[in-house]
Tab-separated table of C-alpha atoms in Angstrom:
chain	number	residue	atom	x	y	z
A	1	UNK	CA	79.108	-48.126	-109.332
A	2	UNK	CA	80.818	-45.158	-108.907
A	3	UNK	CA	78.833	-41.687	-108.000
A	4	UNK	CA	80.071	-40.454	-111.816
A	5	UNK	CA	78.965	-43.466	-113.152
A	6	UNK	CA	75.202	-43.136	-111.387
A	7	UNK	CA	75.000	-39.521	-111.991
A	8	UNK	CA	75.835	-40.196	-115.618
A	9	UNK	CA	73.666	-42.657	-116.188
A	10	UNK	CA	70.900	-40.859	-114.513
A	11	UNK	CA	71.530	-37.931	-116.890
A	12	UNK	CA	71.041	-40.011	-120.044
A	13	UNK	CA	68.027	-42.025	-118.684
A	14	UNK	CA	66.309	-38.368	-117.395
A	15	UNK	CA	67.339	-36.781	-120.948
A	16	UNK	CA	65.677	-39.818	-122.686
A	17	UNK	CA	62.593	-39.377	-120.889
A	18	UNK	CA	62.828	-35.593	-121.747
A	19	UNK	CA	62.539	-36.691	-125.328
A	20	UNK	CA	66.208	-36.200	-126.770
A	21	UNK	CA	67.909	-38.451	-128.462
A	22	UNK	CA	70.844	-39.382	-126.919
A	23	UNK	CA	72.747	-42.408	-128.968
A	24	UNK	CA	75.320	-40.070	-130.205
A	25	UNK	CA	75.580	-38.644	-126.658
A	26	UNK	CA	79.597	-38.424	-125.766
A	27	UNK	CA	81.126	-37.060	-123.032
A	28	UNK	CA	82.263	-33.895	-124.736
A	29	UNK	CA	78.671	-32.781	-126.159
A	30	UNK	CA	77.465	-29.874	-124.860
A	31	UNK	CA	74.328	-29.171	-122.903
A	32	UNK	CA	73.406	-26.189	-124.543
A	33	UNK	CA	72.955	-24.595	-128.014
A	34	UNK	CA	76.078	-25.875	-129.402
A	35	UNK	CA	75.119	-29.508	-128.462
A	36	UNK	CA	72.147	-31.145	-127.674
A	37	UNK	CA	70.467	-28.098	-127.356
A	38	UNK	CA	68.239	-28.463	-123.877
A	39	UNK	CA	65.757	-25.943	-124.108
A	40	UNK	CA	64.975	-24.408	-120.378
A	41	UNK	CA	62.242	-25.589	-119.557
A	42	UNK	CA	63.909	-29.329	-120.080
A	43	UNK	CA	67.071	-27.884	-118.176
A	44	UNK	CA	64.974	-27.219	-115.206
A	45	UNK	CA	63.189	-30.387	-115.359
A	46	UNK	CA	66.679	-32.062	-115.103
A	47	UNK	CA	68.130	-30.114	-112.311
A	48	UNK	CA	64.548	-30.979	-110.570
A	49	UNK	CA	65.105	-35.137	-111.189
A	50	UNK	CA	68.424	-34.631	-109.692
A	51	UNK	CA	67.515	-32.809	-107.144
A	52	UNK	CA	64.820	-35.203	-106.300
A	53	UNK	CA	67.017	-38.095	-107.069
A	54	UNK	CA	70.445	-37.156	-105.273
A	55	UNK	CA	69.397	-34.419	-103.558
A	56	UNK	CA	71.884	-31.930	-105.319
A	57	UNK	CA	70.123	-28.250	-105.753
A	58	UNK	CA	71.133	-26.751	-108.792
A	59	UNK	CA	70.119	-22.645	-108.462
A	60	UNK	CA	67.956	-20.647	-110.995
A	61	UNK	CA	70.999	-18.674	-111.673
A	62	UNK	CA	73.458	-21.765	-112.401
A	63	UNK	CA	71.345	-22.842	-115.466
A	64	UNK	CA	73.038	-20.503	-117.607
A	65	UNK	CA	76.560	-21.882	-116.697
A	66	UNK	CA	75.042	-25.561	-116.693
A	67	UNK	CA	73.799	-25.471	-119.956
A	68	UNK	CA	77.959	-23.979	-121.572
A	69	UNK	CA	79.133	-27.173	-119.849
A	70	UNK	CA	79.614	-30.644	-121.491
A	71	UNK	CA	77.633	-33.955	-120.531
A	72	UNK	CA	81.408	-34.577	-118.273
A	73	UNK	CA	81.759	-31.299	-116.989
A	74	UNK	CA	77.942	-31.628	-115.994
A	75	UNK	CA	78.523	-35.005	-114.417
A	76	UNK	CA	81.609	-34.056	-112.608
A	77	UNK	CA	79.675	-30.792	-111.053
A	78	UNK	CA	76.884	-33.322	-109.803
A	79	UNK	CA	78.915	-36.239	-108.644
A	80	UNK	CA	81.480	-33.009	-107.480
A	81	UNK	CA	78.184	-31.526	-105.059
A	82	UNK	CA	77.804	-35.249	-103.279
A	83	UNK	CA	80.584	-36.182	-101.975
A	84	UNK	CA	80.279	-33.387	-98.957
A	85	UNK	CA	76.771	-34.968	-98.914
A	86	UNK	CA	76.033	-37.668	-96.370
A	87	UNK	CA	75.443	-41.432	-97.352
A	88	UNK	CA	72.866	-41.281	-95.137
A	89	UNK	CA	70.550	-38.358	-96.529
A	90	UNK	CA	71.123	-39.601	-100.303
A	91	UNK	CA	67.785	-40.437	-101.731
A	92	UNK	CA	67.097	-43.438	-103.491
């Protein structure tokens, strides 16, 4: 599986247990108001699973950007942050 691929499906599964529905979930819907509508509090628990999960830190002051972006853009910026990142010192 590719590092997209994980990240994605890690984003759906977290978002699920965050309580949104996600079947009509496509790449192209938006994180934020104009999509699925994540409120901040749910946006920080995200960037906290992935940070736990992959080890990617996410800032207080990208949230705002993060939540503009789509579920692909979002993926891409993840998947984009490991690849500098060690196979090694990716947590499982």
């Amino acid at each position: 599986m590719s590092s997209k691929e994980e990240v994605r499906a890690f984003v759906i599964e977290a978002l699920v247990s965050l309580q949104y529905a996600t079947p009509d979930v496509a790449g192209d819907t938006q994180l934020g108001p104009a999509g699925l509508d994540l409120e901040s509090l749910s946006m920080a628990e995200l960037t906290v699973q992935l940070e736990d999960r992959f080890g990617v830190k996410i800032d207080e002051d990208e949230i705002e950007q993060v939540s503009l972006m789509t579920i692909d853009e979002f993926v891409a910026d993840v998947a984009g942050r490991l690849e500098p990142v060690a196979e090694g010192s990716v947590r499982e």
